[in-house]
Amino acid sequence: MKKKILIAGPIGDFGGRELEVNIIANALKSDFDVSVLSTGYMTGHSFALKNLNSIKWESVPKKIISKNFLLFFLSFFTKIVNRGKLKNYAYLKNSISKKLFDLDKLYQNEIEKQIKESDLVLLCVQLTSKFLPEIVSFCERRNIPCLVRTTGTIREVSILDLSFLKKVSMFIHHSEKNAYNLNKQINLPYIIIDQCALNEDKFLASEIKLNKDLRFGYLGRLTSEKGILPTAEFFSKTNLPFVIAGDGNQKKELLEIIADKSNCKFMGSLINENLNLFFNEIDVLVIPSYEESGPLVGLEAMAAGKIIISTKVGAMEERLNKLHCFWFQIEDLSTLELAIRQVLSLNESERLMISKHNRERYLDYYSIASITEKYLESLNKIKSF
């Protein structure tokens, strides 16, 4: 009988954490009985479950209202009053329910019931995620190995507040940078496992070829931490082809910046299966983020065989060979101009060499097969599992 692994955390329907859960579940599903538990609102349409039809999942608030008619009614009533469009359990934490019930206790009890049925728990969380201390401590009491896959950038943390982390069996970080940010304060066991491109077959199927006049591009959320507005402002003042794909709360401002700019093209939001259409449009990916733990788009660009210009964000310094990278600071756009000049100064054979090298590096270290092997190896290191 296969051992049971519970992947848990504040998993929603779409975002970086959901992509992470999907990668992990895919890596483990053949060797283990994998299930997914969201401590928040999640539906069966979550990207965490994409192409994982055989994997069981549960949402804690969904489970809670299924067992308590009054909470179900109050959630339904709140949805009607507020003309909500989400499922009933999205409205569990309404003002009346909070007064009548100890919701945190109900959540914790339901989480513990799910953990009891598992042989190992793998948490996809930030270090400040709700219920993390309680889950880790409960796993220790039940002698159930607990792994923590950190999401987001790790910042200064208080050892006094987070001393419970010593009870974690193993930490899994995207990069040595994130591991260092935590371990310089408290010594904890960890391994490094990065992400992989979910639709790598499409990226790898694309022939590596570059246009004579290089085309630059940005793919990601249109939000402030991503640095898209200053980047768009920069390209809008050049004649360099610049392709943008994504969605977010800065979309309106972005469109105003590139309005009437013939060199700028906006592709809108693309579903994951169509990201190759974006990469077919560009030769050079620009990653202008102020903050990232990955980003995943960097690996997608490597798989697609693209040159990358990036801020020194997240895991990018570890992903790219030092001889084939072009760095800049989003706070100083003159450094972006310099990086672009460096790329433009390359001859055709040099550009192709870097593009091919990025794909080869992806295949060697970040492919689905490679990431799967690393997760399986990490579980073999857990003595009580």
GROMACS .gro file of C-alpha atoms in nm:
model
  385
    1MET     CA    1   0.000   0.000   0.000
    2LYS     CA    2   0.130   0.344  -0.091
    3LYS     CA    3   0.215   0.583   0.188
    4LYS     CA    4  -0.013   0.884   0.223
    5ILE     CA    5   0.123   1.234   0.169
    6LEU     CA    6  -0.087   1.539   0.252
    7ILE     CA    7   0.006   1.861   0.072
    8ALA     CA    8  -0.147   2.146   0.270
    9GLY     CA    9  -0.148   2.524   0.300
   10PRO     CA   10  -0.354   2.833   0.219
   11ILE     CA   11  -0.412   2.706  -0.134
   12GLY     CA   12  -0.649   2.900  -0.357
   13ASP     CA   13  -0.751   2.866  -0.720
   14PHE     CA   14  -0.467   3.042  -0.896
   15GLY     CA   15  -0.130   3.188  -0.808
   16GLY     CA   16   0.228   3.097  -0.740
   17ARG     CA   17   0.150   2.866  -0.449
   18GLU     CA   18  -0.107   2.678  -0.660
   19LEU     CA   19   0.154   2.624  -0.932
   20GLU     CA   20   0.392   2.497  -0.666
   21VAL     CA   21   0.139   2.249  -0.528
   22ASN     CA   22   0.067   2.122  -0.879
   23ILE     CA   23   0.439   2.065  -0.943
   24ILE     CA   24   0.484   1.877  -0.615
   25ALA     CA   25   0.170   1.665  -0.655
   26ASN     CA   26   0.274   1.569  -1.007
   27ALA     CA   27   0.619   1.473  -0.881
   28LEU     CA   28   0.484   1.245  -0.607
   29LYS     CA   29   0.160   1.101  -0.744
   30SER     CA   30   0.315   0.790  -0.901
   31ASP     CA   31   0.492   0.672  -0.587
   32PHE     CA   32   0.254   0.791  -0.315
   33ASP     CA   33  -0.113   0.838  -0.230
   34VAL     CA   34  -0.124   1.218  -0.253
   35SER     CA   35  -0.405   1.443  -0.132
   36VAL     CA   36  -0.438   1.821  -0.115
   37LEU     CA   37  -0.583   2.022   0.173
   38SER     CA   38  -0.649   2.394   0.156
   39THR     CA   39  -0.680   2.582   0.482
   40GLY     CA   40  -0.874   2.850   0.291
   41TYR     CA   41  -1.111   2.887  -0.003
   42MET     CA   42  -1.035   2.652  -0.289
   43THR     CA   43  -1.250   2.488  -0.556
   44GLY     CA   44  -1.212   2.192  -0.785
   45HIS     CA   45  -1.103   2.435  -1.056
   46SER     CA   46  -0.785   2.527  -0.868
   47PHE     CA   47  -0.469   2.523  -1.075
   48ALA     CA   48  -0.322   2.313  -0.795
   49LEU     CA   49  -0.540   2.026  -0.923
   50LYS     CA   50  -0.483   2.075  -1.295
   51ASN     CA   51  -0.444   1.737  -1.472
   52LEU     CA   52  -0.461   1.562  -1.134
   53ASN     CA   53  -0.804   1.404  -1.162
   54SER     CA   54  -0.717   1.109  -0.938
   55ILE     CA   55  -0.596   1.320  -0.646
   56LYS     CA   56  -0.832   1.383  -0.356
   57TRP     CA   57  -0.868   1.738  -0.227
   58GLU     CA   58  -1.051   1.921   0.046
   59SER     CA   59  -1.105   2.279   0.161
   60VAL     CA   60  -1.128   2.324   0.537
   61PRO     CA   61  -1.415   2.580   0.533
   62LYS     CA   62  -1.602   2.358   0.285
   63LYS     CA   63  -1.566   2.064   0.521
   64ILE     CA   64  -1.672   2.269   0.824
   65ILE     CA   65  -2.001   2.396   0.680
   66SER     CA   66  -2.084   2.047   0.553
   67LYS     CA   67  -2.092   1.932   0.916
   68ASN     CA   68  -2.278   2.226   1.072
   69PHE     CA   69  -2.616   2.333   0.936
   70LEU     CA   70  -2.617   2.669   1.120
   71LEU     CA   71  -2.277   2.763   0.973
   72PHE     CA   72  -2.397   2.648   0.633
   73PHE     CA   73  -2.707   2.866   0.663
   74LEU     CA   74  -2.512   3.170   0.786
   75SER     CA   75  -2.264   3.133   0.502
   76PHE     CA   76  -2.543   3.102   0.247
   77PHE     CA   77  -2.728   3.399   0.398
   78THR     CA   78  -2.410   3.613   0.386
   79LYS     CA   79  -2.359   3.520   0.024
   80ILE     CA   80  -2.715   3.622  -0.069
   81VAL     CA   81  -2.702   3.951   0.122
   82ASN     CA   82  -2.368   4.047  -0.034
   83ARG     CA   83  -2.462   3.909  -0.377
   84GLY     CA   84  -2.155   3.694  -0.364
   85LYS     CA   85  -2.047   3.488  -0.662
   86LEU     CA   86  -1.822   3.239  -0.486
   87LYS     CA   87  -1.930   2.910  -0.332
   88ASN     CA   88  -2.106   2.917   0.005
   89TYR     CA   89  -1.802   2.823   0.211
   90ALA     CA   90  -1.620   3.136   0.097
   91TYR     CA   91  -1.848   3.326   0.335
   92LEU     CA   92  -1.792   3.111   0.644
   93LYS     CA   93  -1.607   3.386   0.831
   94ASN     CA   94  -1.900   3.625   0.851
   95SER     CA   95  -1.963   3.850   1.151
   96ILE     CA   96  -2.240   3.633   1.301
   97SER     CA   97  -2.046   3.308   1.269
   98LYS     CA   98  -1.745   3.471   1.433
   99LYS     CA   99  -1.958   3.568   1.734
  100LEU     CA  100  -2.128   3.231   1.773
  101PHE     CA  101  -1.837   2.997   1.705
  102ASP     CA  102  -1.467   2.964   1.774
  103LEU     CA  103  -1.383   2.935   1.405
  104ASP     CA  104  -1.009   2.902   1.459
  105LYS     CA  105  -1.073   2.599   1.680
  106LEU     CA  106  -1.303   2.444   1.418
  107TYR     CA  107  -1.039   2.502   1.151
  108GLN     CA  108  -0.766   2.352   1.366
  109ASN     CA  109  -0.974   2.045   1.453
  110GLU     CA  110  -1.051   1.978   1.087
  111ILE     CA  111  -0.687   2.020   0.986
  112GLU     CA  112  -0.578   1.777   1.256
  113LYS     CA  113  -0.831   1.517   1.139
  114GLN     CA  114  -0.680   1.530   0.790
  115ILE     CA  115  -0.325   1.506   0.926
  116LYS     CA  116  -0.408   1.198   1.136
  117GLU     CA  117  -0.482   1.007   0.816
  118SER     CA  118  -0.143   1.090   0.664
  119ASP     CA  119   0.205   0.941   0.683
  120LEU     CA  120   0.376   1.268   0.592
  121VAL     CA  121   0.268   1.631   0.566
  122LEU     CA  122   0.419   1.873   0.316
  123LEU     CA  123   0.323   2.235   0.378
  124CYS     CA  124   0.338   2.500   0.104
  125VAL     CA  125   0.339   2.813   0.317
  126GLN     CA  126   0.502   3.136   0.414
  127LEU     CA  127   0.661   3.131   0.757
  128THR     CA  128   0.387   3.362   0.883
  129SER     CA  129   0.098   3.152   0.749
  130LYS     CA  130  -0.193   3.100   0.987
  131PHE     CA  131  -0.201   2.762   1.167
  132LEU     CA  132   0.161   2.684   1.076
  133PRO     CA  133   0.282   2.661   1.440
  134GLU     CA  134  -0.017   2.447   1.536
  135ILE     CA  135   0.028   2.210   1.240
  136VAL     CA  136   0.400   2.164   1.298
  137SER     CA  137   0.351   2.098   1.669
  138PHE     CA  138   0.066   1.856   1.607
  139CYS     CA  139   0.276   1.661   1.355
  140GLU     CA  140   0.556   1.635   1.610
  141ARG     CA  141   0.319   1.501   1.876
  142ARG     CA  142   0.183   1.242   1.633
  143ASN     CA  143   0.533   1.153   1.509
  144ILE     CA  144   0.433   1.246   1.152
  145PRO     CA  145   0.716   1.394   0.944
  146CYS     CA  146   0.643   1.752   0.846
  147LEU     CA  147   0.818   1.922   0.553
  148VAL     CA  148   0.784   2.293   0.477
  149ARG     CA  149   0.811   2.421   0.120
  150THR     CA  150   0.865   2.792   0.167
  151THR     CA  151   0.683   3.024  -0.070
  152GLY     CA  152   0.765   3.390  -0.115
  153THR     CA  153   1.077   3.576  -0.009
  154ILE     CA  154   1.202   3.500   0.342
  155ARG     CA  155   1.281   3.814   0.539
  156GLU     CA  156   1.407   3.880   0.889
  157VAL     CA  157   1.223   3.656   1.133
  158SER     CA  158   1.218   3.640   1.511
  159ILE     CA  159   1.364   3.322   1.658
  160LEU     CA  160   1.147   3.372   1.967
  161ASP     CA  161   0.832   3.377   1.755
  162LEU     CA  162   0.938   3.102   1.518
  163SER     CA  163   1.132   2.863   1.742
  164PHE     CA  164   0.870   2.597   1.660
  165LEU     CA  165   1.039   2.569   1.319
  166LYS     CA  166   1.300   2.349   1.486
  167LYS     CA  167   1.029   2.082   1.491
  168VAL     CA  168   1.009   2.074   1.111
  169SER     CA  169   1.167   1.762   0.960
  170MET     CA  170   1.299   1.938   0.650
  171PHE     CA  171   1.271   2.273   0.474
  172ILE     CA  172   1.254   2.292   0.097
  173HIS     CA  173   1.367   2.625  -0.049
  174HIS     CA  174   1.371   2.763  -0.404
  175SER     CA  175   1.721   2.899  -0.366
  176GLU     CA  176   2.025   2.923  -0.142
  177LYS     CA  177   1.943   3.292  -0.101
  178ASN     CA  178   1.612   3.213   0.069
  179ALA     CA  179   1.774   2.939   0.275
  180TYR     CA  180   2.043   3.180   0.392
  181ASN     CA  181   1.790   3.444   0.494
  182LEU     CA  182   1.638   3.193   0.736
  183ASN     CA  183   1.938   2.988   0.843
  184LYS     CA  184   2.155   3.287   0.931
  185GLN     CA  185   1.914   3.335   1.220
  186ILE     CA  186   1.827   2.978   1.313
  187ASN     CA  187   2.003   2.663   1.195
  188LEU     CA  188   1.750   2.435   1.024
  189PRO     CA  189   1.777   2.132   0.794
  190TYR     CA  190   1.701   2.215   0.432
  191ILE     CA  191   1.741   2.117   0.069
  192ILE     CA  192   1.713   2.324  -0.248
  193ILE     CA  193   1.450   2.228  -0.505
  194ASP     CA  194   1.353   2.486  -0.762
  195GLN     CA  195   1.045   2.484  -0.984
  196CYS     CA  196   0.991   2.356  -1.338
  197ALA     CA  197   0.791   2.472  -1.640
  198LEU     CA  198   0.454   2.296  -1.625
  199ASN     CA  199   0.411   2.292  -2.003
  200GLU     CA  200   0.774   2.226  -2.077
  201ASP     CA  201   0.690   1.998  -2.371
  202LYS     CA  202   0.558   2.297  -2.567
  203PHE     CA  203   0.856   2.513  -2.478
  204LEU     CA  204   1.107   2.242  -2.561
  205ALA     CA  205   0.933   2.168  -2.891
  206SER     CA  206   1.002   2.522  -3.012
  207GLU     CA  207   1.300   2.558  -3.241
  208ILE     CA  208   1.562   2.796  -3.107
  209LYS     CA  209   1.595   3.078  -3.355
  210LEU     CA  210   1.642   3.451  -3.315
  211ASN     CA  211   1.518   3.743  -3.516
  212LYS     CA  212   1.777   3.974  -3.665
  213ASP     CA  213   1.610   4.262  -3.483
  214LEU     CA  214   1.572   4.123  -3.134
  215ARG     CA  215   1.227   4.136  -2.976
  216PHE     CA  216   1.199   4.188  -2.603
  217GLY     CA  217   0.913   4.083  -2.377
  218TYR     CA  218   0.756   4.076  -2.032
  219LEU     CA  219   0.526   3.802  -1.901
  220GLY     CA  220   0.363   3.813  -1.557
  221ARG     CA  221   0.131   3.996  -1.325
  222LEU     CA  222   0.081   4.363  -1.393
  223THR     CA  223   0.144   4.471  -1.035
  224SER     CA  224   0.381   4.708  -0.860
  225GLU     CA  225   0.626   4.450  -0.721
  226LYS     CA  226   0.682   4.319  -1.073
  227GLY     CA  227   0.824   4.647  -1.202
  228ILE     CA  228   0.619   4.646  -1.519
  229LEU     CA  229   0.532   5.019  -1.532
  230PRO     CA  230   0.887   5.160  -1.523
  231THR     CA  231   0.992   4.891  -1.769
  232ALA     CA  232   0.709   4.976  -2.008
  233GLU     CA  233   0.793   5.345  -1.969
  234PHE     CA  234   1.151   5.268  -2.069
  235PHE     CA  235   1.059   5.070  -2.381
  236SER     CA  236   0.793   5.322  -2.483
  237LYS     CA  237   1.073   5.573  -2.536
  238THR     CA  238   1.270   5.341  -2.766
  239ASN     CA  239   1.210   5.177  -3.100
  240LEU     CA  240   1.284   4.831  -2.959
  241PRO     CA  241   1.002   4.576  -3.011
  242PHE     CA  242   0.844   4.505  -2.671
  243VAL     CA  243   0.573   4.241  -2.614
  244ILE     CA  244   0.372   4.227  -2.291
  245ALA     CA  245   0.142   3.952  -2.164
  246GLY     CA  246  -0.039   3.938  -1.831
  247ASP     CA  247  -0.308   4.092  -1.616
  248GLY     CA  248  -0.330   4.282  -1.291
  249ASN     CA  249  -0.431   4.601  -1.119
  250GLN     CA  250  -0.182   4.812  -1.317
  251LYS     CA  251  -0.323   4.711  -1.655
  252LYS     CA  252  -0.496   5.046  -1.712
  253GLU     CA  253  -0.181   5.244  -1.636
  254LEU     CA  254   0.023   5.012  -1.855
  255LEU     CA  255  -0.208   5.057  -2.152
  256GLU     CA  256  -0.190   5.433  -2.109
  257ILE     CA  257   0.191   5.419  -2.119
  258ILE     CA  258   0.209   5.213  -2.438
  259ALA     CA  259  -0.087   5.376  -2.613
  260ASP     CA  260   0.005   5.476  -2.970
  261LYS     CA  261   0.351   5.318  -2.931
  262SER     CA  262   0.395   5.106  -3.244
  263ASN     CA  263   0.689   4.917  -3.095
  264CYS     CA  264   0.483   4.794  -2.796
  265LYS     CA  265   0.237   4.505  -2.823
  266PHE     CA  266  -0.003   4.390  -2.551
  267MET     CA  267  -0.120   4.028  -2.575
  268GLY     CA  268  -0.346   4.037  -2.270
  269SER     CA  269  -0.378   3.751  -2.024
  270LEU     CA  270  -0.275   3.405  -2.145
  271ILE     CA  271  -0.372   3.070  -1.997
  272ASN     CA  272  -0.084   2.844  -1.905
  273GLU     CA  273  -0.128   2.623  -2.210
  274ASN     CA  274  -0.080   2.923  -2.440
  275LEU     CA  275   0.231   3.074  -2.287
  276ASN     CA  276   0.435   2.933  -2.574
  277LEU     CA  277   0.253   3.182  -2.799
  278PHE     CA  278   0.417   3.463  -2.602
  279PHE     CA  279   0.761   3.306  -2.619
  280ASN     CA  280   0.722   3.258  -2.993
  281GLU     CA  281   0.688   3.638  -3.014
  282ILE     CA  282   1.011   3.727  -2.833
  283ASP     CA  283   1.385   3.663  -2.830
  284VAL     CA  284   1.473   3.820  -2.494
  285LEU     CA  285   1.273   3.799  -2.170
  286VAL     CA  286   1.296   4.093  -1.931
  287ILE     CA  287   1.237   4.020  -1.561
  288PRO     CA  288   1.213   4.359  -1.384
  289SER     CA  289   1.080   4.239  -1.048
  290TYR     CA  290   1.159   4.414  -0.723
  291GLU     CA  291   1.077   4.094  -0.535
  292GLU     CA  292   1.030   3.726  -0.625
  293SER     CA  293   1.104   3.383  -0.484
  294GLY     CA  294   1.133   3.231  -0.833
  295PRO     CA  295   1.010   3.357  -1.067
  296LEU     CA  296   0.861   3.070  -1.267
  297VAL     CA  297   0.869   3.273  -1.590
  298GLY     CA  298   1.249   3.262  -1.574
  299LEU     CA  299   1.247   2.884  -1.602
  300GLU     CA  300   0.986   2.895  -1.878
  301ALA     CA  301   1.212   3.128  -2.073
  302MET     CA  302   1.507   2.895  -2.022
  303ALA     CA  303   1.305   2.598  -2.147
  304ALA     CA  304   1.197   2.804  -2.449
  305GLY     CA  305   1.560   2.888  -2.521
  306LYS     CA  306   1.542   3.263  -2.467
  307ILE     CA  307   1.803   3.516  -2.360
  308ILE     CA  308   1.718   3.666  -2.020
  309ILE     CA  309   1.774   4.014  -1.881
  310SER     CA  310   1.682   4.021  -1.513
  311THR     CA  311   1.710   4.190  -1.178
  312LYS     CA  312   1.901   3.982  -0.923
  313VAL     CA  313   1.578   3.858  -0.779
  314GLY     CA  314   1.476   3.527  -0.620
  315ALA     CA  315   1.656   3.226  -0.763
  316MET     CA  316   1.766   3.390  -1.088
  317GLU     CA  317   2.132   3.425  -0.992
  318GLU     CA  318   2.151   3.053  -0.920
  319ARG     CA  319   1.964   2.956  -1.236
  320LEU     CA  320   2.172   3.143  -1.488
  321ASN     CA  321   2.533   3.069  -1.571
  322LYS     CA  322   2.744   3.369  -1.474
  323LEU     CA  323   2.891   3.385  -1.824
  324HIS     CA  324   2.552   3.412  -1.992
  325CYS     CA  325   2.349   3.653  -1.781
  326PHE     CA  326   2.257   4.018  -1.805
  327TRP     CA  327   2.163   4.195  -1.483
  328PHE     CA  328   2.006   4.532  -1.410
  329GLN     CA  329   1.848   4.727  -1.127
  330ILE     CA  330   1.486   4.828  -1.171
  331GLU     CA  331   1.551   5.131  -0.950
  332ASP     CA  332   1.808   5.254  -1.205
  333LEU     CA  333   1.686   5.213  -1.562
  334SER     CA  334   2.025   5.319  -1.700
  335THR     CA  335   2.138   4.969  -1.597
  336LEU     CA  336   1.859   4.821  -1.808
  337GLU     CA  337   1.978   5.026  -2.102
  338LEU     CA  338   2.331   4.896  -2.046
  339ALA     CA  339   2.213   4.533  -2.029
  340ILE     CA  340   2.017   4.574  -2.352
  341ARG     CA  341   2.321   4.724  -2.524
  342GLN     CA  342   2.526   4.424  -2.413
  343VAL     CA  343   2.274   4.186  -2.566
  344LEU     CA  344   2.246   4.387  -2.888
  345SER     CA  345   2.625   4.392  -2.922
  346LEU     CA  346   2.638   4.012  -2.945
  347ASN     CA  347   2.674   3.855  -3.285
  348GLU     CA  348   2.428   3.596  -3.410
  349SER     CA  349   2.634   3.293  -3.305
  350GLU     CA  350   2.683   3.435  -2.954
  351ARG     CA  351   2.311   3.495  -2.916
  352LEU     CA  352   2.229   3.142  -3.028
  353MET     CA  353   2.493   2.999  -2.796
  354ILE     CA  354   2.336   3.171  -2.493
  355SER     CA  355   1.984   3.067  -2.595
  356LYS     CA  356   2.089   2.704  -2.636
  357HIS     CA  357   2.287   2.711  -2.313
  358ASN     CA  358   1.983   2.836  -2.119
  359ARG     CA  359   1.772   2.550  -2.253
  360GLU     CA  360   2.044   2.295  -2.177
  361ARG     CA  361   2.075   2.427  -1.824
  362TYR     CA  362   1.698   2.393  -1.782
  363LEU     CA  363   1.709   2.033  -1.903
  364ASP     CA  364   1.998   1.948  -1.670
  365TYR     CA  365   1.864   2.103  -1.351
  366TYR     CA  366   1.501   2.218  -1.378
  367SER     CA  367   1.309   1.978  -1.600
  368ILE     CA  368   1.004   1.797  -1.468
  369ALA     CA  369   1.208   1.476  -1.454
  370SER     CA  370   1.487   1.646  -1.260
  371ILE     CA  371   1.254   1.814  -1.010
  372THR     CA  372   1.060   1.489  -0.959
  373GLU     CA  373   1.382   1.304  -0.882
  374LYS     CA  374   1.485   1.569  -0.628
  375TYR     CA  375   1.152   1.547  -0.443
  376LEU     CA  376   1.174   1.170  -0.425
  377GLU     CA  377   1.532   1.193  -0.301
  378SER     CA  378   1.428   1.443  -0.034
  379LEU     CA  379   1.168   1.202   0.105
  380ASN     CA  380   1.428   0.928   0.127
  381LYS     CA  381   1.621   1.149   0.367
  382ILE     CA  382   1.334   1.156   0.617
  383LYS     CA  383   1.426   0.887   0.869
  384SER     CA  384   1.081   0.828   1.019
  385PHE     CA  385   0.903   0.806   0.683
   0.00000   0.00000   0.00000
